[in-house]
mmCIF file of C-alpha atoms in Angstrom:
data_model
loop_
_atom_site.group_PDB
_atom_site.id
_atom_site.type_symbol
_atom_site.label_atom_id
_atom_site.label_comp_id
_atom_site.label_asym_id
_atom_site.label_seq_id
_atom_site.Cartn_x
_atom_site.Cartn_y
_atom_site.Cartn_z
ATOM 1 C CA UNK A 1 -27.240 -15.833 -3.466
ATOM 2 C CA UNK A 2 -26.006 -14.145 -6.650
ATOM 3 C CA UNK A 3 -24.395 -10.765 -6.190
ATOM 4 C CA UNK A 4 -21.988 -8.500 -8.102
ATOM 5 C CA UNK A 5 -19.235 -6.043 -7.174
ATOM 6 C CA UNK A 6 -16.454 -3.981 -8.662
ATOM 7 C CA UNK A 7 -13.027 -5.238 -7.563
ATOM 8 C CA UNK A 8 -9.222 -5.231 -7.952
ATOM 9 C CA UNK A 9 -7.460 -8.596 -8.270
ATOM 10 C CA UNK A 10 -4.588 -8.615 -5.640
ATOM 11 C CA UNK A 11 -3.437 -12.161 -6.114
ATOM 12 C CA UNK A 12 -4.257 -15.473 -7.689
ATOM 13 C CA UNK A 13 -3.325 -18.994 -6.508
ATOM 14 C CA UNK A 14 -3.751 -22.405 -8.329
ATOM 15 C CA UNK A 15 -5.421 -24.986 -6.325
ATOM 16 C CA UNK A 16 -6.417 -28.750 -6.923
ATOM 17 C CA UNK A 17 -8.543 -29.849 -9.794
ATOM 18 C CA UNK A 18 -7.554 -26.874 -12.049
ATOM 19 C CA UNK A 19 -9.371 -24.351 -9.779
ATOM 20 C CA UNK A 20 -7.909 -21.044 -8.701
ATOM 21 C CA UNK A 21 -8.458 -18.836 -5.733
ATOM 22 C CA UNK A 22 -8.494 -15.164 -6.397
ATOM 23 C CA UNK A 23 -7.882 -12.602 -3.641
ATOM 24 C CA UNK A 24 -10.250 -9.852 -4.621
ATOM 25 C CA UNK A 25 -10.335 -6.329 -3.131
ATOM 26 C CA UNK A 26 -13.949 -5.554 -3.731
ATOM 27 C CA UNK A 27 -15.614 -2.281 -3.519
ATOM 28 C CA UNK A 28 -18.709 -3.797 -1.845
ATOM 29 C CA UNK A 29 -17.332 -6.438 0.450
ATOM 30 C CA UNK A 30 -13.691 -5.552 1.011
ATOM 31 C CA UNK A 31 -10.997 -8.244 0.908
ATOM 32 C CA UNK A 32 -12.552 -11.652 -0.114
ATOM 33 C CA UNK A 33 -11.263 -15.003 -1.416
ATOM 34 C CA UNK A 34 -13.143 -16.035 -4.453
ATOM 35 C CA UNK A 35 -12.939 -19.542 -6.073
ATOM 36 C CA UNK A 36 -13.123 -20.039 -9.817
ATOM 37 C CA UNK A 37 -12.631 -22.607 -12.566
ATOM 38 C CA UNK A 38 -11.989 -19.899 -15.094
ATOM 39 C CA UNK A 39 -8.536 -20.291 -16.690
ATOM 40 C CA UNK A 40 -6.430 -17.169 -16.736
ATOM 41 C CA UNK A 41 -4.835 -18.210 -20.048
ATOM 42 C CA UNK A 42 -8.146 -18.137 -21.784
ATOM 43 C CA UNK A 43 -9.321 -15.443 -24.253
ATOM 44 C CA UNK A 44 -12.809 -14.781 -23.069
ATOM 45 C CA UNK A 45 -13.629 -11.640 -21.012
ATOM 46 C CA UNK A 46 -13.780 -13.608 -17.751
ATOM 47 C CA UNK A 47 -10.365 -14.952 -18.144
ATOM 48 C CA UNK A 48 -8.836 -11.588 -18.689
ATOM 49 C CA UNK A 49 -10.659 -10.360 -15.650
ATOM 50 C CA UNK A 50 -8.995 -12.704 -13.216
ATOM 51 C CA UNK A 51 -5.487 -11.431 -13.659
ATOM 52 C CA UNK A 52 -3.577 -9.370 -10.995
ATOM 53 C CA UNK A 53 -3.634 -5.586 -11.578
ATOM 54 C CA UNK A 54 -7.039 -5.907 -13.039
ATOM 55 C CA UNK A 55 -10.063 -3.630 -12.070
ATOM 56 C CA UNK A 56 -13.203 -5.424 -13.076
ATOM 57 C CA UNK A 57 -16.851 -6.122 -12.492
ATOM 58 C CA UNK A 58 -17.550 -9.565 -11.050
ATOM 59 C CA UNK A 59 -20.638 -11.688 -10.662
ATOM 60 C CA UNK A 60 -20.359 -13.885 -7.537
ATOM 61 C CA UNK A 61 -22.221 -16.720 -5.992
ATOM 62 C CA UNK A 62 -22.079 -16.207 -2.299
ATOM 63 C CA UNK A 63 -22.485 -19.340 -0.230
ATOM 64 C CA UNK A 64 -22.526 -19.627 3.543
ATOM 65 C CA UNK A 65 -18.792 -19.663 3.887
ATOM 66 C CA UNK A 66 -17.357 -18.796 0.465
ATOM 67 C CA UNK A 67 -17.613 -16.867 -2.752
ATOM 68 C CA UNK A 68 -17.418 -18.394 -6.206
ATOM 69 C CA UNK A 69 -16.826 -16.443 -9.455
ATOM 70 C CA UNK A 70 -19.551 -16.839 -12.125
ATOM 71 C CA UNK A 71 -18.194 -14.239 -14.527
ATOM 72 C CA UNK A 72 -16.048 -11.146 -14.766
ATOM 73 C CA UNK A 73 -15.624 -8.258 -17.072
ATOM 74 C CA UNK A 74 -12.522 -5.943 -17.374
ATOM 75 C CA UNK A 75 -13.130 -2.359 -16.492
ATOM 76 C CA UNK A 76 -9.365 -1.369 -16.437
ATOM 77 C CA UNK A 77 -6.432 -3.704 -17.014
ATOM 78 C CA UNK A 78 -3.394 -1.453 -16.320
ATOM 79 C CA UNK A 79 -1.476 -3.670 -18.739
ATOM 80 C CA UNK A 80 1.360 -1.256 -19.116
ATOM 81 C CA UNK A 81 2.493 -1.957 -15.515
ATOM 82 C CA UNK A 82 3.375 -5.406 -16.666
ATOM 83 C CA UNK A 83 5.600 -4.198 -19.567
ATOM 84 C CA UNK A 84 8.019 -2.554 -17.272
ATOM 85 C CA UNK A 85 9.946 -4.632 -14.634
ATOM 86 C CA UNK A 86 10.450 -1.758 -12.323
ATOM 87 C CA UNK A 87 6.714 -0.764 -12.461
ATOM 88 C CA UNK A 88 5.707 -4.343 -12.036
ATOM 89 C CA UNK A 89 7.859 -4.798 -8.785
ATOM 90 C CA UNK A 90 6.879 -1.520 -7.276
ATOM 91 C CA UNK A 91 3.123 -2.192 -8.047
ATOM 92 C CA UNK A 92 3.491 -5.866 -6.745
ATOM 93 C CA UNK A 93 4.871 -4.451 -3.470
ATOM 94 C CA UNK A 94 1.811 -2.173 -3.164
ATOM 95 C CA UNK A 95 -0.670 -4.993 -3.857
ATOM 96 C CA UNK A 96 0.967 -7.165 -1.323
ATOM 97 C CA UNK A 97 1.184 -4.398 1.311
ATOM 98 C CA UNK A 98 -2.583 -3.523 0.664
ATOM 99 C CA UNK A 99 -3.420 -7.333 1.197
ATOM 100 C CA UNK A 100 -1.692 -7.200 4.594
ATOM 101 C CA UNK A 101 -3.366 -3.877 5.669
ATOM 102 C CA UNK A 102 -6.897 -4.950 4.776
ATOM 103 C CA UNK A 103 -9.137 -6.716 7.276
ATOM 104 C CA UNK A 104 -11.296 -9.581 5.953
ATOM 105 C CA UNK A 105 -14.668 -8.668 4.464
ATOM 106 C CA UNK A 106 -14.853 -5.115 5.539
ATOM 107 C CA UNK A 107 -15.543 -2.545 2.845
ATOM 108 C CA UNK A 108 -12.876 0.193 2.592
ATOM 109 C CA UNK A 109 -14.184 2.443 -0.321
ATOM 110 C CA UNK A 110 -11.596 5.194 0.263
ATOM 111 C CA UNK A 111 -8.620 2.764 0.216
ATOM 112 C CA UNK A 112 -10.165 1.032 -2.849
ATOM 113 C CA UNK A 113 -10.304 4.340 -4.671
ATOM 114 C CA UNK A 114 -6.691 5.161 -3.549
ATOM 115 C CA UNK A 115 -5.453 1.817 -4.944
ATOM 116 C CA UNK A 116 -7.156 2.604 -8.264
ATOM 117 C CA UNK A 117 -5.598 5.981 -8.338
ATOM 118 C CA UNK A 118 -2.151 4.423 -7.631
ATOM 119 C CA UNK A 119 -2.450 1.917 -10.406
ATOM 120 C CA UNK A 120 -3.444 4.533 -12.814
ATOM 121 C CA UNK A 121 -0.604 6.874 -11.835
ATOM 122 C CA UNK A 122 1.958 4.029 -11.852
ATOM 123 C CA UNK A 123 0.898 2.973 -15.329
ATOM 124 C CA UNK A 124 1.647 6.455 -16.659
ATOM 125 C CA UNK A 125 4.847 7.100 -14.618
ATOM 126 C CA UNK A 126 8.051 6.873 -16.549
ATOM 127 C CA UNK A 127 10.542 6.644 -13.676
ATOM 128 C CA UNK A 128 11.201 7.286 -9.988
ATOM 129 C CA UNK A 129 8.595 4.919 -8.874
ATOM 130 C CA UNK A 130 9.599 4.744 -5.201
ATOM 131 C CA UNK A 131 8.147 8.225 -4.367
ATOM 132 C CA UNK A 132 4.715 7.183 -5.558
ATOM 133 C CA UNK A 133 4.926 3.923 -3.528
ATOM 134 C CA UNK A 134 5.789 5.909 -0.329
ATOM 135 C CA UNK A 135 3.033 8.406 -1.068
ATOM 136 C CA UNK A 136 0.593 5.578 -1.398
ATOM 137 C CA UNK A 137 1.686 3.894 1.964
ATOM 138 C CA UNK A 138 1.354 7.220 3.813
ATOM 139 C CA UNK A 139 -2.192 7.852 2.525
ATOM 140 C CA UNK A 140 -3.238 4.313 3.219
ATOM 141 C CA UNK A 141 -2.153 4.691 6.748
ATOM 142 C CA UNK A 142 -4.109 8.022 7.005
ATOM 143 C CA UNK A 143 -7.287 6.444 5.615
ATOM 144 C CA UNK A 144 -6.996 3.435 7.935
ATOM 145 C CA UNK A 145 -6.592 5.693 11.021
ATOM 146 C CA UNK A 146 -3.065 4.551 11.766
ATOM 147 C CA UNK A 147 -1.048 7.562 10.653
ATOM 148 C CA UNK A 148 1.892 8.497 12.852
ATOM 149 C CA UNK A 149 1.265 11.725 15.067
ATOM 150 C CA UNK A 150 3.280 14.438 13.424
ATOM 151 C CA UNK A 151 1.943 17.667 14.986
ATOM 152 C CA UNK A 152 2.949 17.191 18.810
ATOM 153 C CA UNK A 153 5.006 15.169 20.989
ATOM 154 C CA UNK A 154 3.306 11.744 21.564
ATOM 155 C CA UNK A 155 4.561 11.606 25.197
ATOM 156 C CA UNK A 156 3.910 15.106 26.692
ATOM 157 C CA UNK A 157 1.876 16.760 24.039
ATOM 158 C CA UNK A 158 3.969 19.813 23.305
ATOM 159 C CA UNK A 159 3.970 21.141 19.696
ATOM 160 C CA UNK A 160 6.145 23.219 17.343
ATOM 161 C CA UNK A 161 8.786 22.274 14.925
ATOM 162 C CA UNK A 162 11.518 23.787 17.199
ATOM 163 C CA UNK A 163 10.816 21.050 19.803
ATOM 164 C CA UNK A 164 10.167 17.930 17.706
ATOM 165 C CA UNK A 165 13.308 16.383 16.371
ATOM 166 C CA UNK A 166 12.774 12.785 17.090
ATOM 167 C CA UNK A 167 10.487 10.066 15.709
ATOM 168 C CA UNK A 168 9.564 7.044 17.928
ATOM 169 C CA UNK A 169 8.242 3.962 16.288
ATOM 170 C CA UNK A 170 7.064 2.586 19.603
ATOM 171 C CA UNK A 171 5.167 5.858 20.730
ATOM 172 C CA UNK A 172 3.725 6.204 17.285
ATOM 173 C CA UNK A 173 5.046 9.614 16.094
ATOM 174 C CA UNK A 174 7.131 12.600 17.051
ATOM 175 C CA UNK A 175 8.895 13.222 20.396
ATOM 176 C CA UNK A 176 10.435 16.328 21.828
ATOM 177 C CA UNK A 177 14.050 16.226 22.651
ATOM 178 C CA UNK A 178 13.324 16.078 26.419
ATOM 179 C CA UNK A 179 11.006 13.133 26.220
ATOM 180 C CA UNK A 180 13.203 11.287 23.642
ATOM 181 C CA UNK A 181 16.167 11.570 26.010
ATOM 182 C CA UNK A 182 14.082 10.366 29.018
ATOM 183 C CA UNK A 183 12.705 7.415 27.161
ATOM 184 C CA UNK A 184 16.085 6.349 25.964
ATOM 185 C CA UNK A 185 17.478 6.667 29.470
ATOM 186 C CA UNK A 186 14.641 4.813 31.120
ATOM 187 C CA UNK A 187 14.027 1.996 28.621
ATOM 188 C CA UNK A 188 16.977 1.938 26.242
ATOM 189 C CA UNK A 189 14.692 2.182 23.304
ATOM 190 C CA UNK A 190 16.243 1.495 20.027
ATOM 191 C CA UNK A 191 13.301 2.523 17.675
ATOM 192 C CA UNK A 192 13.806 6.277 18.202
ATOM 193 C CA UNK A 193 15.236 8.104 15.140
ATOM 194 C CA UNK A 194 16.573 11.664 14.691
ATOM 195 C CA UNK A 195 14.564 13.089 11.899
ATOM 196 C CA UNK A 196 14.586 16.593 10.327
ATOM 197 C CA UNK A 197 11.425 18.592 9.792
ATOM 198 C CA UNK A 198 11.956 18.276 5.941
ATOM 199 C CA UNK A 199 10.836 14.619 6.228
ATOM 200 C CA UNK A 200 7.936 15.566 8.497
ATOM 201 C CA UNK A 201 6.783 18.049 5.853
ATOM 202 C CA UNK A 202 7.030 15.389 3.210
ATOM 203 C CA UNK A 203 4.866 13.070 5.149
ATOM 204 C CA UNK A 204 2.269 15.841 5.688
ATOM 205 C CA UNK A 205 2.373 16.668 1.968
ATOM 206 C CA UNK A 206 1.851 13.089 1.019
ATOM 207 C CA UNK A 207 -1.118 12.948 3.549
ATOM 208 C CA UNK A 208 -2.927 16.015 2.300
ATOM 209 C CA UNK A 209 -2.383 15.889 -1.505
ATOM 210 C CA UNK A 210 -3.888 13.543 -4.169
ATOM 211 C CA UNK A 211 -1.560 11.083 -5.916
ATOM 212 C CA UNK A 212 -1.920 13.019 -9.176
ATOM 213 C CA UNK A 213 0.065 15.878 -7.524
ATOM 214 C CA UNK A 214 3.184 13.676 -7.331
ATOM 215 C CA UNK A 215 3.597 13.083 -11.077
ATOM 216 C CA UNK A 216 6.637 15.361 -11.287
ATOM 217 C CA UNK A 217 7.762 14.836 -7.692
ATOM 218 C CA UNK A 218 10.747 12.726 -6.854
ATOM 219 C CA UNK A 219 12.472 12.431 -3.512
ATOM 220 C CA UNK A 220 16.282 12.334 -3.132
ATOM 221 C CA UNK A 221 17.620 8.924 -2.668
ATOM 222 C CA UNK A 222 18.839 9.231 0.837
ATOM 223 C CA UNK A 223 15.556 10.771 1.934
ATOM 224 C CA UNK A 224 13.485 8.013 0.290
ATOM 225 C CA UNK A 225 15.636 5.357 1.863
ATOM 226 C CA UNK A 226 15.333 6.773 5.345
ATOM 227 C CA UNK A 227 11.634 7.301 4.895
ATOM 228 C CA UNK A 228 11.249 3.734 3.747
ATOM 229 C CA UNK A 229 13.288 2.341 6.722
ATOM 230 C CA UNK A 230 11.174 4.234 9.307
ATOM 231 C CA UNK A 231 7.884 3.307 7.839
ATOM 232 C CA UNK A 232 9.021 -0.363 7.446
ATOM 233 C CA UNK A 233 9.673 -0.391 11.313
ATOM 234 C CA UNK A 234 6.397 1.400 11.965
ATOM 235 C CA UNK A 235 4.371 -1.174 9.962
ATOM 236 C CA UNK A 236 6.091 -4.170 11.704
ATOM 237 C CA UNK A 237 5.538 -2.702 15.223
ATOM 238 C CA UNK A 238 2.028 -1.325 14.976
ATOM 239 C CA UNK A 239 0.354 -3.412 12.176
ATOM 240 C CA UNK A 240 2.429 -6.614 12.241
ATOM 241 C CA UNK A 241 3.256 -6.077 8.681
ATOM 242 C CA UNK A 242 6.855 -7.514 8.451
ATOM 243 C CA UNK A 243 8.993 -8.382 5.460
ATOM 244 C CA UNK A 244 6.872 -8.966 2.288
ATOM 245 C CA UNK A 245 7.934 -11.285 -0.536
ATOM 246 C CA UNK A 246 7.962 -8.545 -3.004
ATOM 247 C CA UNK A 247 9.888 -6.245 -0.717
ATOM 248 C CA UNK A 248 13.149 -8.039 -1.299
ATOM 249 C CA UNK A 249 13.044 -7.174 -4.980
ATOM 250 C CA UNK A 250 11.667 -3.656 -4.284
ATOM 251 C CA UNK A 251 14.595 -3.013 -1.909
ATOM 252 C CA UNK A 252 17.186 -4.240 -4.313
ATOM 253 C CA UNK A 253 15.834 -2.003 -6.980
ATOM 254 C CA UNK A 254 15.060 0.985 -4.842
ATOM 255 C CA UNK A 255 17.701 3.188 -6.482
ATOM 256 C CA UNK A 256 16.148 2.654 -9.770
ATOM 257 C CA UNK A 257 12.754 3.706 -8.480
ATOM 258 C CA UNK A 258 13.989 6.895 -6.811
#
């Protein structure tokens, strides 16, 4: 069956016989693996469309168990990301993270649009890339229905900023002081962090506003580092997303992204 879809190339891998496997985040089918004999180094339209960070339109042959690429056409290449090593590493981290968050062959149109928006904003951003990366992560969690609970204690249900000073990775959100102390006493839980409401406000701001609102926004270094650490633990515990290959470089250069 011949079909077509818009898509974003997340990753490309060489296989035997000169073929390549493209991991495509398609608007119509979600995350799919697509085989192709098209050489990335070629100069035709299809060759340009199989490169990572490319948003294109793809004609696919769908077999019983696999997809094969017949042709592709570039819609947006986001080429400026590849011209800056900091942008490249930050965007590579987001592509790899998105790959881990996505289920196989399940359309995620809101997350697809978010990734498009992120690549467009990253291409234009001059510095302090880490803030945009964290904003993308928070909004992705919200879209996927895995956002931490921020408005009430996840243990007893009480609300109000005057009571919520702790964040529990295991419980999936904020804890009041009483519940936090009780859980620490009963279970000796290590993944409970003291957190000021400024960070909670940042998370809520990221959740509610479009990425375009962050063009002139940059978090302080210590705030960004703490936020990144907590969210890393949250991803590992709840979504089994542990250390990513690109994260090593992203963490090393974090200060230059702030």
